[in-house]
Amino acid sequence: PYLKTTLLRLMSMVHSAQSTKEIAELISYDVGLTAKLLRFVNSVYFSPMQDIKSVEQACSMLGLKNLKNFIFLLAMNDYISVENATLWKRSLVRALLAKSIAERIAPGFEDAAYLVGLFSLIDEILGVDKVSFLREINVDKLIIDAYTGENERLKQILDIVSQLEERYSEMSALEDAYNDPFLLKIEELTGIYRFDLFRTLKDAHDKANHILNL
């Protein structure tokens, strides 16, 4: 386990940090958080060429933006009870899927799209007003704008990944998922070939399962 106080300090630092070194220093004071980070970067999800053996090396490998996402992921995981495990997995699937789709249709919005997906079910998970809660923890306005509709591009990505995630089980059960009318509709809307869409959706589920089992 890691200290909640460390995580809270990281949450407040994450918006002002200018380098991974600042964050690495704080993480290194917490043995539990250090272990979690090293397990994360040395997992098959990242497949590093060699073992990462220090906090600073791990943070440097992730980069500032990915490190911030990792901290948000830990923060949410800390708040979510066992009863909400399904919702937590769905949120993570949406985050991974949103980032992948943004890479194709909205370059430059990948990291924002990830957080939009990650926080998309926070209202159901915590029983809070989503926008108010995210403002309280100082999440970037760009993320909040996806939920209010002020950022139409991110709102579109959120709508797409939410529908894909919700229909995954249904599509997986089909004999020919690739010709599902819904998938064809998303292909037409995004320009992403339906085979790629379904494969990306499956990959997001596989990665979410792996991350949650670390």
PDB file of C-alpha atoms in Angstrom:
ATOM      1  CA  PRO A   1       0.000   0.000   0.000  1.00  0.00           C
ATOM      2  CA  TYR A   2       0.997   3.613  -0.449  1.00  0.00           C
ATOM      3  CA  LEU A   3       0.296   6.675   1.668  1.00  0.00           C
ATOM      4  CA  LYS A   4      -2.761   8.737   0.802  1.00  0.00           C
ATOM      5  CA  THR A   5      -0.863  11.839   1.874  1.00  0.00           C
ATOM      6  CA  THR A   6       1.764  11.170  -0.822  1.00  0.00           C
ATOM      7  CA  LEU A   7      -0.928  10.755  -3.457  1.00  0.00           C
ATOM      8  CA  LEU A   8      -2.688  13.944  -2.396  1.00  0.00           C
ATOM      9  CA  ARG A   9       0.588  15.862  -2.577  1.00  0.00           C
ATOM     10  CA  LEU A  10       1.180  14.431  -6.055  1.00  0.00           C
ATOM     11  CA  MET A  11      -2.333  15.446  -7.120  1.00  0.00           C
ATOM     12  CA  SER A  12      -1.655  19.009  -6.104  1.00  0.00           C
ATOM     13  CA  MET A  13       1.826  19.010  -7.668  1.00  0.00           C
ATOM     14  CA  VAL A  14       0.841  17.466 -10.992  1.00  0.00           C
ATOM     15  CA  HIS A  15      -0.562  20.705 -12.422  1.00  0.00           C
ATOM     16  CA  SER A  16       2.548  22.744 -11.708  1.00  0.00           C
ATOM     17  CA  ALA A  17       5.354  20.208 -12.226  1.00  0.00           C
ATOM     18  CA  GLN A  18       7.755  21.214 -14.999  1.00  0.00           C
ATOM     19  CA  SER A  19       9.773  17.989 -15.095  1.00  0.00           C
ATOM     20  CA  THR A  20       9.517  14.308 -14.244  1.00  0.00           C
ATOM     21  CA  LYS A  21      12.378  14.747 -11.774  1.00  0.00           C
ATOM     22  CA  GLU A  22      10.167  16.792  -9.418  1.00  0.00           C
ATOM     23  CA  ILE A  23       7.530  14.065  -9.349  1.00  0.00           C
ATOM     24  CA  ALA A  24      10.109  11.264  -9.094  1.00  0.00           C
ATOM     25  CA  GLU A  25      11.581  12.823  -5.968  1.00  0.00           C
ATOM     26  CA  LEU A  26       8.236  12.826  -4.180  1.00  0.00           C
ATOM     27  CA  ILE A  27       7.330   9.286  -5.313  1.00  0.00           C
ATOM     28  CA  SER A  28      10.709   7.975  -4.099  1.00  0.00           C
ATOM     29  CA  TYR A  29       9.799   8.887  -0.510  1.00  0.00           C
ATOM     30  CA  ASP A  30       6.935   6.361  -0.571  1.00  0.00           C
ATOM     31  CA  VAL A  31       7.913   2.671  -0.775  1.00  0.00           C
ATOM     32  CA  GLY A  32       4.432   1.506  -1.784  1.00  0.00           C
ATOM     33  CA  LEU A  33       4.077   4.032  -4.584  1.00  0.00           C
ATOM     34  CA  THR A  34       7.621   3.297  -5.765  1.00  0.00           C
ATOM     35  CA  ALA A  35       6.833  -0.428  -5.996  1.00  0.00           C
ATOM     36  CA  LYS A  36       3.599   0.238  -7.891  1.00  0.00           C
ATOM     37  CA  LEU A  37       5.339   2.508 -10.399  1.00  0.00           C
ATOM     38  CA  LEU A  38       8.202   0.065 -11.036  1.00  0.00           C
ATOM     39  CA  ARG A  39       5.795  -2.839 -11.502  1.00  0.00           C
ATOM     40  CA  PHE A  40       3.795  -0.695 -13.923  1.00  0.00           C
ATOM     41  CA  VAL A  41       6.690   0.349 -16.172  1.00  0.00           C
ATOM     42  CA  ASN A  42       8.289  -3.114 -16.131  1.00  0.00           C
ATOM     43  CA  SER A  43       5.058  -4.858 -17.129  1.00  0.00           C
ATOM     44  CA  VAL A  44       4.388  -6.317 -20.561  1.00  0.00           C
ATOM     45  CA  TYR A  45       2.119  -3.337 -21.187  1.00  0.00           C
ATOM     46  CA  PHE A  46       5.257  -1.243 -21.739  1.00  0.00           C
ATOM     47  CA  SER A  47       7.724  -4.023 -22.642  1.00  0.00           C
ATOM     48  CA  PRO A  48      10.887  -2.025 -21.811  1.00  0.00           C
ATOM     49  CA  MET A  49      14.114  -3.119 -23.503  1.00  0.00           C
ATOM     50  CA  GLN A  50      15.712  -3.526 -20.067  1.00  0.00           C
ATOM     51  CA  ASP A  51      14.477  -3.539 -16.476  1.00  0.00           C
ATOM     52  CA  ILE A  52      13.725  -0.105 -15.060  1.00  0.00           C
ATOM     53  CA  LYS A  53      15.377  -0.019 -11.644  1.00  0.00           C
ATOM     54  CA  SER A  54      14.905   3.495 -10.299  1.00  0.00           C
ATOM     55  CA  VAL A  55      12.019   5.892  -9.787  1.00  0.00           C
ATOM     56  CA  GLU A  56      13.734   8.637 -11.775  1.00  0.00           C
ATOM     57  CA  GLN A  57      14.371   6.231 -14.662  1.00  0.00           C
ATOM     58  CA  ALA A  58      10.736   5.078 -14.577  1.00  0.00           C
ATOM     59  CA  CYS A  59       9.388   8.633 -14.541  1.00  0.00           C
ATOM     60  CA  SER A  60      11.724   9.650 -17.347  1.00  0.00           C
ATOM     61  CA  MET A  61      10.579   6.703 -19.449  1.00  0.00           C
ATOM     62  CA  LEU A  62       6.903   7.543 -18.973  1.00  0.00           C
ATOM     63  CA  GLY A  63       7.332  11.245 -19.668  1.00  0.00           C
ATOM     64  CA  LEU A  64       5.521  14.065 -17.905  1.00  0.00           C
ATOM     65  CA  LYS A  65       2.126  13.636 -19.590  1.00  0.00           C
ATOM     66  CA  ASN A  66       1.975   9.857 -19.134  1.00  0.00           C
ATOM     67  CA  LEU A  67       3.191  10.233 -15.564  1.00  0.00           C
ATOM     68  CA  LYS A  68       0.329  12.603 -14.833  1.00  0.00           C
ATOM     69  CA  ASN A  69      -2.104  10.051 -16.277  1.00  0.00           C
ATOM     70  CA  PHE A  70      -0.580   7.349 -14.059  1.00  0.00           C
ATOM     71  CA  ILE A  71      -1.114   9.531 -10.990  1.00  0.00           C
ATOM     72  CA  PHE A  72      -4.748  10.192 -11.917  1.00  0.00           C
ATOM     73  CA  LEU A  73      -5.222   6.459 -12.442  1.00  0.00           C
ATOM     74  CA  LEU A  74      -3.837   5.730  -8.963  1.00  0.00           C
ATOM     75  CA  ALA A  75      -5.930   8.481  -7.436  1.00  0.00           C
ATOM     76  CA  MET A  76      -9.149   7.106  -8.881  1.00  0.00           C
ATOM     77  CA  ASN A  77      -8.229   3.554  -7.942  1.00  0.00           C
ATOM     78  CA  ASP A  78      -7.701   4.689  -4.348  1.00  0.00           C
ATOM     79  CA  TYR A  79     -11.222   6.077  -4.157  1.00  0.00           C
ATOM     80  CA  ILE A  80     -13.019   3.181  -5.820  1.00  0.00           C
ATOM     81  CA  SER A  81     -14.404   0.363  -3.696  1.00  0.00           C
ATOM     82  CA  VAL A  82     -14.603  -3.303  -4.668  1.00  0.00           C
ATOM     83  CA  GLU A  83     -18.297  -2.885  -5.522  1.00  0.00           C
ATOM     84  CA  ASN A  84     -17.326  -0.466  -8.283  1.00  0.00           C
ATOM     85  CA  ALA A  85     -14.701  -2.676  -9.910  1.00  0.00           C
ATOM     86  CA  THR A  86     -16.785  -3.073 -13.081  1.00  0.00           C
ATOM     87  CA  LEU A  87     -17.275   0.670 -13.456  1.00  0.00           C
ATOM     88  CA  TRP A  88     -13.574   1.242 -12.861  1.00  0.00           C
ATOM     89  CA  LYS A  89     -12.669  -1.224 -15.602  1.00  0.00           C
ATOM     90  CA  ARG A  90     -15.148   0.395 -17.993  1.00  0.00           C
ATOM     91  CA  SER A  91     -13.603   3.803 -17.281  1.00  0.00           C
ATOM     92  CA  LEU A  92     -10.136   2.494 -18.027  1.00  0.00           C
ATOM     93  CA  VAL A  93     -11.303   0.846 -21.262  1.00  0.00           C
ATOM     94  CA  ARG A  94     -12.788   4.170 -22.338  1.00  0.00           C
ATOM     95  CA  ALA A  95      -9.573   6.001 -21.482  1.00  0.00           C
ATOM     96  CA  LEU A  96      -7.370   3.653 -23.502  1.00  0.00           C
ATOM     97  CA  LEU A  97      -9.819   3.585 -26.395  1.00  0.00           C
ATOM     98  CA  ALA A  98     -10.212   7.377 -26.425  1.00  0.00           C
ATOM     99  CA  LYS A  99      -6.461   7.882 -26.614  1.00  0.00           C
ATOM    100  CA  SER A 100      -6.159   5.448 -29.528  1.00  0.00           C
ATOM    101  CA  ILE A 101      -9.007   7.048 -31.460  1.00  0.00           C
ATOM    102  CA  ALA A 102      -7.686  10.565 -30.815  1.00  0.00           C
ATOM    103  CA  GLU A 103      -4.374   9.513 -32.345  1.00  0.00           C
ATOM    104  CA  ARG A 104      -6.291   8.822 -35.562  1.00  0.00           C
ATOM    105  CA  ILE A 105      -8.839  11.625 -35.745  1.00  0.00           C
ATOM    106  CA  ALA A 106      -7.635  14.361 -33.370  1.00  0.00           C
ATOM    107  CA  PRO A 107      -3.809  14.434 -33.144  1.00  0.00           C
ATOM    108  CA  GLY A 108      -2.664  16.550 -30.217  1.00  0.00           C
ATOM    109  CA  PHE A 109      -5.671  15.625 -28.091  1.00  0.00           C
ATOM    110  CA  GLU A 110      -4.492  12.127 -27.137  1.00  0.00           C
ATOM    111  CA  ASP A 111      -3.720  12.855 -23.474  1.00  0.00           C
ATOM    112  CA  ALA A 112      -6.844  14.948 -22.987  1.00  0.00           C
ATOM    113  CA  ALA A 113      -8.945  12.205 -24.584  1.00  0.00           C
ATOM    114  CA  TYR A 114      -7.425   9.646 -22.196  1.00  0.00           C
ATOM    115  CA  LEU A 115      -8.523  11.639 -19.146  1.00  0.00           C
ATOM    116  CA  VAL A 116     -11.946  12.338 -20.654  1.00  0.00           C
ATOM    117  CA  GLY A 117     -12.455   8.585 -20.913  1.00  0.00           C
ATOM    118  CA  LEU A 118     -10.964   7.906 -17.482  1.00  0.00           C
ATOM    119  CA  PHE A 119     -13.288  10.350 -15.709  1.00  0.00           C
ATOM    120  CA  SER A 120     -16.355   9.587 -17.836  1.00  0.00           C
ATOM    121  CA  LEU A 121     -18.051   7.426 -15.168  1.00  0.00           C
ATOM    122  CA  ILE A 122     -16.761   9.243 -12.080  1.00  0.00           C
ATOM    123  CA  ASP A 123     -20.258  10.516 -11.273  1.00  0.00           C
ATOM    124  CA  GLU A 124     -21.599   6.931 -11.064  1.00  0.00           C
ATOM    125  CA  ILE A 125     -18.528   5.625  -9.253  1.00  0.00           C
ATOM    126  CA  LEU A 126     -18.429   8.257  -6.519  1.00  0.00           C
ATOM    127  CA  GLY A 127     -22.017   9.493  -6.576  1.00  0.00           C
ATOM    128  CA  VAL A 128     -20.924  13.064  -7.310  1.00  0.00           C
ATOM    129  CA  ASP A 129     -21.657  15.745  -9.862  1.00  0.00           C
ATOM    130  CA  LYS A 130     -18.989  15.084 -12.481  1.00  0.00           C
ATOM    131  CA  VAL A 131     -18.204  18.655 -13.519  1.00  0.00           C
ATOM    132  CA  SER A 132     -18.199  20.018  -9.966  1.00  0.00           C
ATOM    133  CA  PHE A 133     -15.952  17.207  -8.722  1.00  0.00           C
ATOM    134  CA  LEU A 134     -13.426  17.649 -11.530  1.00  0.00           C
ATOM    135  CA  ARG A 135     -13.292  21.377 -10.898  1.00  0.00           C
ATOM    136  CA  GLU A 136     -12.641  20.672  -7.204  1.00  0.00           C
ATOM    137  CA  ILE A 137      -9.590  18.532  -7.976  1.00  0.00           C
ATOM    138  CA  ASN A 138      -8.351  21.128 -10.500  1.00  0.00           C
ATOM    139  CA  VAL A 139      -8.627  19.010 -13.634  1.00  0.00           C
ATOM    140  CA  ASP A 140      -7.759  20.943 -16.797  1.00  0.00           C
ATOM    141  CA  LYS A 141     -10.706  22.897 -18.230  1.00  0.00           C
ATOM    142  CA  LEU A 142     -10.146  21.177 -21.576  1.00  0.00           C
ATOM    143  CA  ILE A 143     -11.241  17.891 -19.981  1.00  0.00           C
ATOM    144  CA  ILE A 144     -14.306  19.430 -18.377  1.00  0.00           C
ATOM    145  CA  ASP A 145     -15.260  21.051 -21.682  1.00  0.00           C
ATOM    146  CA  ALA A 146     -15.730  17.576 -23.170  1.00  0.00           C
ATOM    147  CA  TYR A 147     -18.553  16.910 -20.707  1.00  0.00           C
ATOM    148  CA  THR A 148     -20.196  20.312 -21.031  1.00  0.00           C
ATOM    149  CA  GLY A 149     -19.958  20.150 -24.822  1.00  0.00           C
ATOM    150  CA  GLU A 150     -17.807  23.270 -25.111  1.00  0.00           C
ATOM    151  CA  ASN A 151     -15.107  21.192 -26.785  1.00  0.00           C
ATOM    152  CA  GLU A 152     -16.964  19.491 -29.618  1.00  0.00           C
ATOM    153  CA  ARG A 153     -14.018  17.363 -30.755  1.00  0.00           C
ATOM    154  CA  LEU A 154     -13.455  15.760 -27.368  1.00  0.00           C
ATOM    155  CA  LYS A 155     -17.221  15.425 -26.851  1.00  0.00           C
ATOM    156  CA  GLN A 156     -17.426  13.507 -30.134  1.00  0.00           C
ATOM    157  CA  ILE A 157     -14.620  11.170 -29.061  1.00  0.00           C
ATOM    158  CA  LEU A 158     -16.318  10.636 -25.689  1.00  0.00           C
ATOM    159  CA  ASP A 159     -19.615   9.746 -27.372  1.00  0.00           C
ATOM    160  CA  ILE A 160     -17.887   7.296 -29.704  1.00  0.00           C
ATOM    161  CA  VAL A 161     -15.867   5.476 -27.037  1.00  0.00           C
ATOM    162  CA  SER A 162     -18.826   5.342 -24.630  1.00  0.00           C
ATOM    163  CA  GLN A 163     -20.990   3.656 -27.243  1.00  0.00           C
ATOM    164  CA  LEU A 164     -18.229   1.278 -28.335  1.00  0.00           C
ATOM    165  CA  GLU A 165     -17.445   0.290 -24.754  1.00  0.00           C
ATOM    166  CA  GLU A 166     -21.134  -0.260 -23.918  1.00  0.00           C
ATOM    167  CA  ARG A 167     -21.691  -2.459 -26.973  1.00  0.00           C
ATOM    168  CA  TYR A 168     -18.485  -4.498 -26.764  1.00  0.00           C
ATOM    169  CA  SER A 169     -20.044  -7.581 -25.140  1.00  0.00           C
ATOM    170  CA  GLU A 170     -22.926  -7.550 -27.590  1.00  0.00           C
ATOM    171  CA  MET A 171     -20.608  -7.204 -30.599  1.00  0.00           C
ATOM    172  CA  SER A 172     -18.237  -9.891 -29.308  1.00  0.00           C
ATOM    173  CA  ALA A 173     -21.115 -12.360 -29.199  1.00  0.00           C
ATOM    174  CA  LEU A 174     -21.957 -11.823 -32.869  1.00  0.00           C
ATOM    175  CA  GLU A 175     -20.842 -14.344 -35.453  1.00  0.00           C
ATOM    176  CA  ASP A 176     -19.627 -11.488 -37.656  1.00  0.00           C
ATOM    177  CA  ALA A 177     -18.903  -8.505 -35.402  1.00  0.00           C
ATOM    178  CA  TYR A 178     -17.165  -6.601 -38.181  1.00  0.00           C
ATOM    179  CA  ASN A 179     -20.432  -6.143 -40.065  1.00  0.00           C
ATOM    180  CA  ASP A 180     -22.394  -4.915 -37.070  1.00  0.00           C
ATOM    181  CA  PRO A 181     -24.420  -1.877 -38.293  1.00  0.00           C
ATOM    182  CA  PHE A 182     -23.236   0.183 -35.330  1.00  0.00           C
ATOM    183  CA  LEU A 183     -19.583  -0.490 -36.130  1.00  0.00           C
ATOM    184  CA  LEU A 184     -20.207   0.427 -39.764  1.00  0.00           C
ATOM    185  CA  LYS A 185     -21.752   3.699 -38.600  1.00  0.00           C
ATOM    186  CA  ILE A 186     -18.690   4.556 -36.477  1.00  0.00           C
ATOM    187  CA  GLU A 187     -16.431   3.659 -39.408  1.00  0.00           C
ATOM    188  CA  GLU A 188     -18.322   6.134 -41.600  1.00  0.00           C
ATOM    189  CA  LEU A 189     -18.218   8.804 -38.895  1.00  0.00           C
ATOM    190  CA  THR A 190     -14.506   8.527 -38.051  1.00  0.00           C
ATOM    191  CA  GLY A 191     -12.955   7.176 -41.221  1.00  0.00           C
ATOM    192  CA  ILE A 192     -11.367   4.401 -39.144  1.00  0.00           C
ATOM    193  CA  TYR A 193     -11.777   0.990 -40.767  1.00  0.00           C
ATOM    194  CA  ARG A 194     -14.196  -1.179 -38.765  1.00  0.00           C
ATOM    195  CA  PHE A 195     -11.632  -3.993 -38.385  1.00  0.00           C
ATOM    196  CA  ASP A 196      -9.242  -1.487 -36.780  1.00  0.00           C
ATOM    197  CA  LEU A 197     -12.010  -0.133 -34.560  1.00  0.00           C
ATOM    198  CA  PHE A 198     -12.939  -3.538 -33.193  1.00  0.00           C
ATOM    199  CA  ARG A 199      -9.299  -4.581 -32.737  1.00  0.00           C
ATOM    200  CA  THR A 200      -8.584  -1.305 -30.883  1.00  0.00           C
ATOM    201  CA  LEU A 201     -11.612  -1.907 -28.662  1.00  0.00           C
ATOM    202  CA  LYS A 202     -10.462  -5.452 -27.855  1.00  0.00           C
ATOM    203  CA  ASP A 203      -6.922  -4.208 -27.134  1.00  0.00           C
ATOM    204  CA  ALA A 204      -8.322  -1.619 -24.713  1.00  0.00           C
ATOM    205  CA  HIS A 205     -10.150  -4.378 -22.809  1.00  0.00           C
ATOM    206  CA  ASP A 206      -7.043  -6.569 -22.703  1.00  0.00           C
ATOM    207  CA  LYS A 207      -4.849  -3.688 -21.479  1.00  0.00           C
ATOM    208  CA  ALA A 208      -7.400  -2.663 -18.852  1.00  0.00           C
ATOM    209  CA  ASN A 209      -7.484  -6.221 -17.503  1.00  0.00           C
ATOM    210  CA  HIS A 210      -3.698  -6.283 -17.379  1.00  0.00           C
ATOM    211  CA  ILE A 211      -3.364  -2.920 -15.598  1.00  0.00           C
ATOM    212  CA  LEU A 212      -6.008  -3.799 -13.008  1.00  0.00           C
ATOM    213  CA  ASN A 213      -4.233  -7.068 -12.242  1.00  0.00           C
ATOM    214  CA  LEU A 214      -0.831  -5.457 -11.569  1.00  0.00           C
TER     215      LEU A 214
END
